[in-house]
PDB file of C-alpha atoms and ligand atoms in Angstrom:
ATOM      1  CA  UNK A   1       3.789 -16.570  16.254  1.00  0.00           C
ATOM      2  CA  UNK A   2       0.534 -18.800  16.137  1.00  0.00           C
ATOM      3  CA  UNK A   3      -2.961 -18.288  15.200  1.00  0.00           C
ATOM      4  CA  UNK A   4      -3.606 -19.060  10.744  1.00  0.00           C
ATOM      5  CA  UNK A   5      -4.451 -16.485   8.598  1.00  0.00           C
ATOM      6  CA  UNK A   6      -7.589 -14.945   7.249  1.00  0.00           C
ATOM      7  CA  UNK A   7      -9.918 -16.471   4.730  1.00  0.00           C
ATOM      8  CA  UNK A   8      -8.824 -14.564   1.036  1.00  0.00           C
ATOM      9  CA  UNK A   9      -4.695 -13.789   2.940  1.00  0.00           C
ATOM     10  CA  UNK A  10      -2.536 -14.879   0.401  1.00  0.00           C
ATOM     11  CA  UNK A  11       1.790 -13.840   1.723  1.00  0.00           C
ATOM     12  CA  UNK A  12       3.813 -14.493  -1.497  1.00  0.00           C
ATOM     13  CA  UNK A  13       7.307 -13.892   0.010  1.00  0.00           C
ATOM     14  CA  UNK A  14      10.271 -12.585  -2.019  1.00  0.00           C
ATOM     15  CA  UNK A  15       7.754 -12.526  -4.892  1.00  0.00           C
ATOM     16  CA  UNK A  16      10.320  -9.913  -6.724  1.00  0.00           C
ATOM     17  CA  UNK A  17      14.102 -10.362  -7.465  1.00  0.00           C
ATOM     18  CA  UNK A  18      16.321  -7.631  -7.103  1.00  0.00           C
ATOM     19  CA  UNK A  19      16.322  -6.598 -10.146  1.00  0.00           C
ATOM     20  CA  UNK A  20      12.196  -6.369 -10.338  1.00  0.00           C
ATOM     21  CA  UNK A  21      12.448  -4.576  -7.230  1.00  0.00           C
ATOM     22  CA  UNK A  22      14.824  -1.873  -8.952  1.00  0.00           C
ATOM     23  CA  UNK A  23      12.573  -1.671 -11.731  1.00  0.00           C
ATOM     24  CA  UNK A  24      10.402  -0.731  -9.476  1.00  0.00           C
ATOM     25  CA  UNK A  25      11.829   1.650  -7.149  1.00  0.00           C
ATOM     26  CA  UNK A  26      12.432   3.573 -10.472  1.00  0.00           C
ATOM     27  CA  UNK A  27       9.362   3.729 -11.004  1.00  0.00           C
ATOM     28  CA  UNK A  28       8.160   5.357  -7.690  1.00  0.00           C
ATOM     29  CA  UNK A  29      11.683   7.555  -8.342  1.00  0.00           C
ATOM     30  CA  UNK A  30      10.285   9.023 -11.155  1.00  0.00           C
ATOM     31  CA  UNK A  31       6.870   9.614 -10.428  1.00  0.00           C
ATOM     32  CA  UNK A  32       8.356  11.442  -7.735  1.00  0.00           C
ATOM     33  CA  UNK A  33       9.795  13.819  -9.483  1.00  0.00           C
ATOM     34  CA  UNK A  34       6.458  15.127 -11.320  1.00  0.00           C
ATOM     35  CA  UNK A  35       4.299  13.838  -7.928  1.00  0.00           C
ATOM     36  CA  UNK A  36       6.161  14.398  -5.322  1.00  0.00           C
ATOM     37  CA  UNK A  37       5.410  12.702  -1.820  1.00  0.00           C
ATOM     38  CA  UNK A  38       3.348  14.665   0.659  1.00  0.00           C
ATOM     39  CA  UNK A  39       2.572  14.539   4.007  1.00  0.00           C
ATOM     40  CA  UNK A  40      -1.200  13.684   4.788  1.00  0.00           C
ATOM     41  CA  UNK A  41      -3.189  14.508   7.337  1.00  0.00           C
ATOM     42  CA  UNK A  42      -5.990  12.056   9.543  1.00  0.00           C
ATOM     43  CA  UNK A  43      -9.227  13.726   9.056  1.00  0.00           C
ATOM     44  CA  UNK A  44     -10.966  16.321  11.857  1.00  0.00           C
ATOM     45  CA  UNK A  45      -7.933  16.618  14.219  1.00  0.00           C
ATOM     46  CA  UNK A  46      -5.258  17.362  11.012  1.00  0.00           C
ATOM     47  CA  UNK A  47      -2.126  15.054  13.368  1.00  0.00           C
ATOM     48  CA  UNK A  48       0.055  14.070   9.736  1.00  0.00           C
ATOM     49  CA  UNK A  49       0.914  10.619   9.048  1.00  0.00           C
ATOM     50  CA  UNK A  50       3.769   9.773   9.550  1.00  0.00           C
ATOM     51  CA  UNK A  51       4.308   7.902   6.743  1.00  0.00           C
ATOM     52  CA  UNK A  52       4.899  10.429   2.892  1.00  0.00           C
ATOM     53  CA  UNK A  53       2.471   9.167   0.189  1.00  0.00           C
ATOM     54  CA  UNK A  54       1.867   9.842  -3.467  1.00  0.00           C
ATOM     55  CA  UNK A  55      -0.077   7.659  -6.463  1.00  0.00           C
ATOM     56  CA  UNK A  56       0.207   6.403  -9.908  1.00  0.00           C
ATOM     57  CA  UNK A  57      -3.195   5.538 -11.997  1.00  0.00           C
ATOM     58  CA  UNK A  58      -6.596   7.536 -12.712  1.00  0.00           C
ATOM     59  CA  UNK A  59      -7.457   7.845  -8.902  1.00  0.00           C
ATOM     60  CA  UNK A  60      -5.136   8.584  -5.998  1.00  0.00           C
ATOM     61  CA  UNK A  61      -6.208   8.207  -2.159  1.00  0.00           C
ATOM     62  CA  UNK A  62      -5.038  11.776  -0.464  1.00  0.00           C
ATOM     63  CA  UNK A  63      -5.668  11.744   3.114  1.00  0.00           C
ATOM     64  CA  UNK A  64      -6.924  15.556   4.809  1.00  0.00           C
ATOM     65  CA  UNK A  65      -8.459  16.951   7.583  1.00  0.00           C
ATOM     66  CA  UNK A  66     -11.575  16.924   5.532  1.00  0.00           C
ATOM     67  CA  UNK A  67     -12.199  13.211   5.073  1.00  0.00           C
ATOM     68  CA  UNK A  68     -10.088  10.533   3.248  1.00  0.00           C
ATOM     69  CA  UNK A  69     -10.998  10.130  -0.570  1.00  0.00           C
ATOM     70  CA  UNK A  70      -9.393   9.525  -3.640  1.00  0.00           C
ATOM     71  CA  UNK A  71      -8.619  11.842  -6.203  1.00  0.00           C
ATOM     72  CA  UNK A  72      -8.122  12.498  -9.850  1.00  0.00           C
ATOM     73  CA  UNK A  73      -5.270  14.956  -8.989  1.00  0.00           C
ATOM     74  CA  UNK A  74      -2.471  15.852  -6.874  1.00  0.00           C
ATOM     75  CA  UNK A  75      -3.452  18.157  -4.025  1.00  0.00           C
ATOM     76  CA  UNK A  76      -0.809  20.569  -4.567  1.00  0.00           C
ATOM     77  CA  UNK A  77       0.028  20.050  -8.239  1.00  0.00           C
ATOM     78  CA  UNK A  78      -2.949  19.706  -9.470  1.00  0.00           C
ATOM     79  CA  UNK A  79      -1.925  17.457 -12.027  1.00  0.00           C
ATOM     80  CA  UNK A  80      -3.107  13.903 -13.053  1.00  0.00           C
ATOM     81  CA  UNK A  81      -0.947  11.229 -11.127  1.00  0.00           C
ATOM     82  CA  UNK A  82       1.769   9.557 -12.808  1.00  0.00           C
ATOM     83  CA  UNK A  83       0.641   5.916 -15.040  1.00  0.00           C
ATOM     84  CA  UNK A  84       0.099   2.918 -13.469  1.00  0.00           C
ATOM     85  CA  UNK A  85       3.471   0.724 -14.590  1.00  0.00           C
ATOM     86  CA  UNK A  86       2.905  -1.753 -16.733  1.00  0.00           C
ATOM     87  CA  UNK A  87       4.516  -4.153 -14.154  1.00  0.00           C
ATOM     88  CA  UNK A  88       1.896  -3.634 -11.753  1.00  0.00           C
ATOM     89  CA  UNK A  89      -0.971  -3.874 -13.561  1.00  0.00           C
ATOM     90  CA  UNK A  90       0.860  -7.686 -14.995  1.00  0.00           C
ATOM     91  CA  UNK A  91       1.420  -8.095 -11.267  1.00  0.00           C
ATOM     92  CA  UNK A  92      -2.237  -7.590 -10.335  1.00  0.00           C
ATOM     93  CA  UNK A  93      -3.264  -9.943 -13.723  1.00  0.00           C
ATOM     94  CA  UNK A  94      -0.959 -12.723 -12.390  1.00  0.00           C
ATOM     95  CA  UNK A  95      -1.800 -12.647  -8.657  1.00  0.00           C
ATOM     96  CA  UNK A  96      -6.221 -11.496  -8.723  1.00  0.00           C
ATOM     97  CA  UNK A  97      -8.722 -13.291  -9.307  1.00  0.00           C
ATOM     98  CA  UNK A  98     -10.809  -9.863 -10.698  1.00  0.00           C
ATOM     99  CA  UNK A  99     -10.854  -9.000 -14.089  1.00  0.00           C
ATOM    100  CA  UNK A 100     -11.280  -4.694 -13.451  1.00  0.00           C
ATOM    101  CA  UNK A 101      -7.695  -3.446 -13.378  1.00  0.00           C
ATOM    102  CA  UNK A 102      -6.591  -1.492 -10.485  1.00  0.00           C
ATOM    103  CA  UNK A 103      -7.453   2.196 -10.534  1.00  0.00           C
ATOM    104  CA  UNK A 104      -5.488   3.440  -7.923  1.00  0.00           C
ATOM    105  CA  UNK A 105      -1.686   2.402  -6.295  1.00  0.00           C
ATOM    106  CA  UNK A 106      -0.833   4.332  -2.935  1.00  0.00           C
ATOM    107  CA  UNK A 107       2.190   4.448  -2.997  1.00  0.00           C
ATOM    108  CA  UNK A 108       3.459   4.809   1.166  1.00  0.00           C
ATOM    109  CA  UNK A 109       6.892   5.710   1.897  1.00  0.00           C
ATOM    110  CA  UNK A 110       7.777   5.189   6.068  1.00  0.00           C
ATOM    111  CA  UNK A 111      11.392   6.439   6.789  1.00  0.00           C
ATOM    112  CA  UNK A 112      12.376   5.931  10.306  1.00  0.00           C
ATOM    113  CA  UNK A 113      10.013   6.029  13.533  1.00  0.00           C
ATOM    114  CA  UNK A 114       6.773   5.756  10.728  1.00  0.00           C
ATOM    115  CA  UNK A 115       4.387   3.344  11.408  1.00  0.00           C
ATOM    116  CA  UNK A 116       0.787   3.188  10.414  1.00  0.00           C
ATOM    117  CA  UNK A 117      -1.960   2.322  12.870  1.00  0.00           C
ATOM    118  CA  UNK A 118      -4.020  -0.326  13.290  1.00  0.00           C
ATOM    119  CA  UNK A 119      -6.952   0.248  10.583  1.00  0.00           C
ATOM    120  CA  UNK A 120      -9.768  -0.878   8.161  1.00  0.00           C
ATOM    121  CA  UNK A 121      -9.441  -0.008   3.840  1.00  0.00           C
ATOM    122  CA  UNK A 122     -12.996   1.145   3.667  1.00  0.00           C
ATOM    123  CA  UNK A 123     -12.707   4.155   0.884  1.00  0.00           C
ATOM    124  CA  UNK A 124     -13.458   2.503  -1.726  1.00  0.00           C
ATOM    125  CA  UNK A 125     -16.783   1.587  -2.526  1.00  0.00           C
ATOM    126  CA  UNK A 126     -15.657  -1.926  -4.940  1.00  0.00           C
ATOM    127  CA  UNK A 127     -15.849  -3.298  -1.025  1.00  0.00           C
ATOM    128  CA  UNK A 128     -15.182  -7.099  -2.013  1.00  0.00           C
ATOM    129  CA  UNK A 129     -12.159  -6.079  -4.671  1.00  0.00           C
ATOM    130  CA  UNK A 130      -9.348  -7.436  -3.368  1.00  0.00           C
ATOM    131  CA  UNK A 131      -6.351  -4.838  -2.644  1.00  0.00           C
ATOM    132  CA  UNK A 132      -2.687  -6.332  -3.716  1.00  0.00           C
ATOM    133  CA  UNK A 133       0.126  -5.230  -1.828  1.00  0.00           C
ATOM    134  CA  UNK A 134       3.593  -4.620  -2.793  1.00  0.00           C
ATOM    135  CA  UNK A 135       6.744  -4.151  -0.359  1.00  0.00           C
ATOM    136  CA  UNK A 136       9.907  -2.481  -1.068  1.00  0.00           C
ATOM    137  CA  UNK A 137      13.249  -1.183   1.075  1.00  0.00           C
ATOM    138  CA  UNK A 138      13.577  -1.438   4.520  1.00  0.00           C
ATOM    139  CA  UNK A 139      11.804  -4.248   6.535  1.00  0.00           C
ATOM    140  CA  UNK A 140       9.136  -3.796   8.391  1.00  0.00           C
ATOM    141  CA  UNK A 141       7.092  -5.299  11.227  1.00  0.00           C
ATOM    142  CA  UNK A 142       2.815  -5.747   9.828  1.00  0.00           C
ATOM    143  CA  UNK A 143      -0.470  -6.800  11.753  1.00  0.00           C
ATOM    144  CA  UNK A 144      -2.771  -8.474  11.041  1.00  0.00           C
ATOM    145  CA  UNK A 145      -6.229  -9.441  12.566  1.00  0.00           C
ATOM    146  CA  UNK A 146     -10.105 -10.230  11.783  1.00  0.00           C
ATOM    147  CA  UNK A 147     -13.080  -8.434  12.068  1.00  0.00           C
ATOM    148  CA  UNK A 148     -12.864  -6.485  14.975  1.00  0.00           C
ATOM    149  CA  UNK A 149     -10.456  -4.361  16.162  1.00  0.00           C
ATOM    150  CA  UNK A 150     -10.449  -6.492  19.673  1.00  0.00           C
ATOM    151  CA  UNK A 151      -9.571  -9.733  17.313  1.00  0.00           C
ATOM    152  CA  UNK A 152      -6.947 -11.191  18.115  1.00  0.00           C
ATOM    153  CA  UNK A 153      -3.894 -10.227  16.146  1.00  0.00           C
ATOM    154  CA  UNK A 154      -0.490 -12.039  14.591  1.00  0.00           C
ATOM    155  CA  UNK A 155       2.740 -10.690  13.512  1.00  0.00           C
ATOM    156  CA  UNK A 156       4.577 -11.726  10.953  1.00  0.00           C
ATOM    157  CA  UNK A 157       7.729  -8.851   8.954  1.00  0.00           C
ATOM    158  CA  UNK A 158       7.770  -7.802   5.180  1.00  0.00           C
ATOM    159  CA  UNK A 159      11.073  -7.952   3.665  1.00  0.00           C
ATOM    160  CA  UNK A 160      11.535  -6.232   0.415  1.00  0.00           C
ATOM    161  CA  UNK A 161       9.488  -7.761  -2.523  1.00  0.00           C
ATOM    162  CA  UNK A 162       7.214  -9.720  -0.938  1.00  0.00           C
ATOM    163  CA  UNK A 163       3.557  -9.426  -2.478  1.00  0.00           C
ATOM    164  CA  UNK A 164       0.526 -10.165   0.038  1.00  0.00           C
ATOM    165  CA  UNK A 165      -2.772 -10.383  -1.416  1.00  0.00           C
ATOM    166  CA  UNK A 166      -6.138  -9.117   0.595  1.00  0.00           C
ATOM    167  CA  UNK A 167      -9.206 -10.530  -1.023  1.00  0.00           C
ATOM    168  CA  UNK A 168     -12.148 -12.411   0.503  1.00  0.00           C
ATOM    169  CA  UNK A 169     -12.756 -11.636   4.183  1.00  0.00           C
ATOM    170  CA  UNK A 170      -9.579 -10.721   4.798  1.00  0.00           C
ATOM    171  CA  UNK A 171     -10.035  -7.219   2.808  1.00  0.00           C
ATOM    172  CA  UNK A 172     -12.100  -6.265   6.050  1.00  0.00           C
ATOM    173  CA  UNK A 173      -9.428  -6.808   8.718  1.00  0.00           C
ATOM    174  CA  UNK A 174      -7.807  -4.654  10.756  1.00  0.00           C
ATOM    175  CA  UNK A 175      -3.739  -4.162  10.121  1.00  0.00           C
ATOM    176  CA  UNK A 176      -1.035  -1.385  10.427  1.00  0.00           C
ATOM    177  CA  UNK A 177       2.456  -1.728  10.337  1.00  0.00           C
ATOM    178  CA  UNK A 178       3.836  -1.346  13.952  1.00  0.00           C
ATOM    179  CA  UNK A 179       7.415  -0.476  12.859  1.00  0.00           C
ATOM    180  CA  UNK A 180       9.852  -0.279  10.195  1.00  0.00           C
ATOM    181  CA  UNK A 181      13.503  -1.807  10.255  1.00  0.00           C
ATOM    182  CA  UNK A 182      15.913   0.747   9.420  1.00  0.00           C
ATOM    183  CA  UNK A 183      18.917  -0.131   7.183  1.00  0.00           C
ATOM    184  CA  UNK A 184      18.087  -3.661   6.628  1.00  0.00           C
ATOM    185  CA  UNK A 185      17.794  -2.984   2.559  1.00  0.00           C
ATOM    186  CA  UNK A 186      19.692  -0.724   0.681  1.00  0.00           C
ATOM    187  CA  UNK A 187      17.464  -0.472  -2.077  1.00  0.00           C
ATOM    188  CA  UNK A 188      15.464   2.979  -1.449  1.00  0.00           C
ATOM    189  CA  UNK A 189      17.806   5.616  -2.237  1.00  0.00           C
ATOM    190  CA  UNK A 190      17.332   8.288   0.460  1.00  0.00           C
ATOM    191  CA  UNK A 191      16.562   4.793   2.519  1.00  0.00           C
ATOM    192  CA  UNK A 192      13.335   4.000   3.862  1.00  0.00           C
ATOM    193  CA  UNK A 193      10.158   1.236   2.826  1.00  0.00           C
ATOM    194  CA  UNK A 194       7.871   1.711  -0.024  1.00  0.00           C
ATOM    195  CA  UNK A 195       4.892   0.397  -0.227  1.00  0.00           C
ATOM    196  CA  UNK A 196       3.392   0.177  -3.002  1.00  0.00           C
ATOM    197  CA  UNK A 197      -1.270  -1.697  -2.453  1.00  0.00           C
ATOM    198  CA  UNK A 198      -2.923  -1.523  -5.433  1.00  0.00           C
ATOM    199  CA  UNK A 199      -6.939  -0.928  -5.565  1.00  0.00           C
ATOM    200  CA  UNK A 200     -10.286  -0.982  -7.444  1.00  0.00           C
ATOM    201  CA  UNK A 201     -11.529   2.107  -6.145  1.00  0.00           C
ATOM    202  CA  UNK A 202     -15.929   2.239  -7.742  1.00  0.00           C
ATOM    203  CA  UNK A 203     -16.598   0.779 -10.801  1.00  0.00           C
ATOM    204  CA  UNK A 204     -16.221   2.361 -13.896  1.00  0.00           C
ATOM    205  CA  UNK A 205     -19.176   4.580 -15.300  1.00  0.00           C
TER     206      UNK A 205
HETATM  207  C1  MD3 B   1      -5.381  -6.243   4.574  1.00  0.00           C
HETATM  208  N1  MD3 B   1      -0.291  -0.260   4.442  1.00  0.00           N
HETATM  209  O1  MD3 B   1      -2.295   1.432   2.456  1.00  0.00           O
HETATM  210  S1  MD3 B   1       0.048  -3.401   2.915  1.00  0.00           S
HETATM  211  C2  MD3 B   1      -2.777   0.812   3.423  1.00  0.00           C
HETATM  212  O2  MD3 B   1       1.901  -1.894   4.244  1.00  0.00           O
HETATM  213  C3  MD3 B   1      -2.072   0.183   4.543  1.00  0.00           C
HETATM  214  O3  MD3 B   1       2.426  -0.044   4.255  1.00  0.00           O
HETATM  215  C4  MD3 B   1       0.278  -0.968   4.827  1.00  0.00           C
HETATM  216  O4  MD3 B   1      -2.559  -0.693   4.985  1.00  0.00           O
HETATM  217  C5  MD3 B   1       1.743  -0.727   4.328  1.00  0.00           C
HETATM  218  O5  MD3 B   1      -4.367   0.497   3.620  1.00  0.00           O
HETATM  219  C6  MD3 B   1      -0.487  -3.192   5.098  1.00  0.00           C
HETATM  220  C7  MD3 B   1      -0.858  -4.560   3.073  1.00  0.00           C
HETATM  221  C8  MD3 B   1      -2.589  -4.792   3.299  1.00  0.00           C
HETATM  222  C9  MD3 B   1      -3.320  -3.323   2.651  1.00  0.00           C
HETATM  223  C10 MD3 B   1      -4.704  -3.439   2.555  1.00  0.00           C
HETATM  224  C11 MD3 B   1      -5.579  -4.476   3.494  1.00  0.00           C
HETATM  225  C12 MD3 B   1      -3.113  -5.539   3.619  1.00  0.00           C
HETATM  226  C13 MD3 B   1      -4.216  -5.655   4.154  1.00  0.00           C
HETATM  227  C14 MD3 B   1      -6.474  -4.582   3.639  1.00  0.00           C
HETATM  228  C15 MD3 B   1      -6.871  -5.939   4.094  1.00  0.00           C
HETATM  229  C16 MD3 B   1      -6.275  -5.744   5.227  1.00  0.00           C
HETATM  230 FE1   FE B   2      -4.813  -0.841   5.008  1.00  0.00          FE
END
């Protein structure tokens, strides 16, 4: 592993204790009853994503064949997303330098074989607000590059309880999940990895 992290990237390993991780997973399990995990699709091609998704908060990120967008309601149930847990609002206050609270928390569930190709998050109007991510459950191999797809990348493992903050220039860097390591954690009842990403989507009108 070599090279340096992009400006604005912070990695806080083991930020959450096991007991705190269990509380977060309990929030995810309760949310998934009201807002079931669904499989998103790639825009245009309609290829199914290998992850399953749901959301907390007033806005939720939805991947549909017609495009990626933020929606106030679940695509299947038509209901609002479950409230953002207080623990996640507290995390945002503790680690981000952003005054506005996050409007969206994408819940991404990676089961055995799931991955996320190299991409840049660009669906938020609030393009300068940081993204805060929480890893729960199985370990994952994370790849972080630069602002251009051809830029060199560095890889490292993310473990349950780790937090990443993508602020500054790192917000516009390519990143992805190459693989998960099944069975490396017992936190998630049905197995796999849960990633929570907190985002400010747009200015309040
Ligand atoms: C770097 N999720 O949901 S989180 C995503 O671990 C996503 O499941 C990955 O990328 C996961 O979009 C990575 C860490 C992350 C989130 C947003 C970023 C890294 C980022 C935005 C810019 C640069
Ligand atoms: Fe991303």
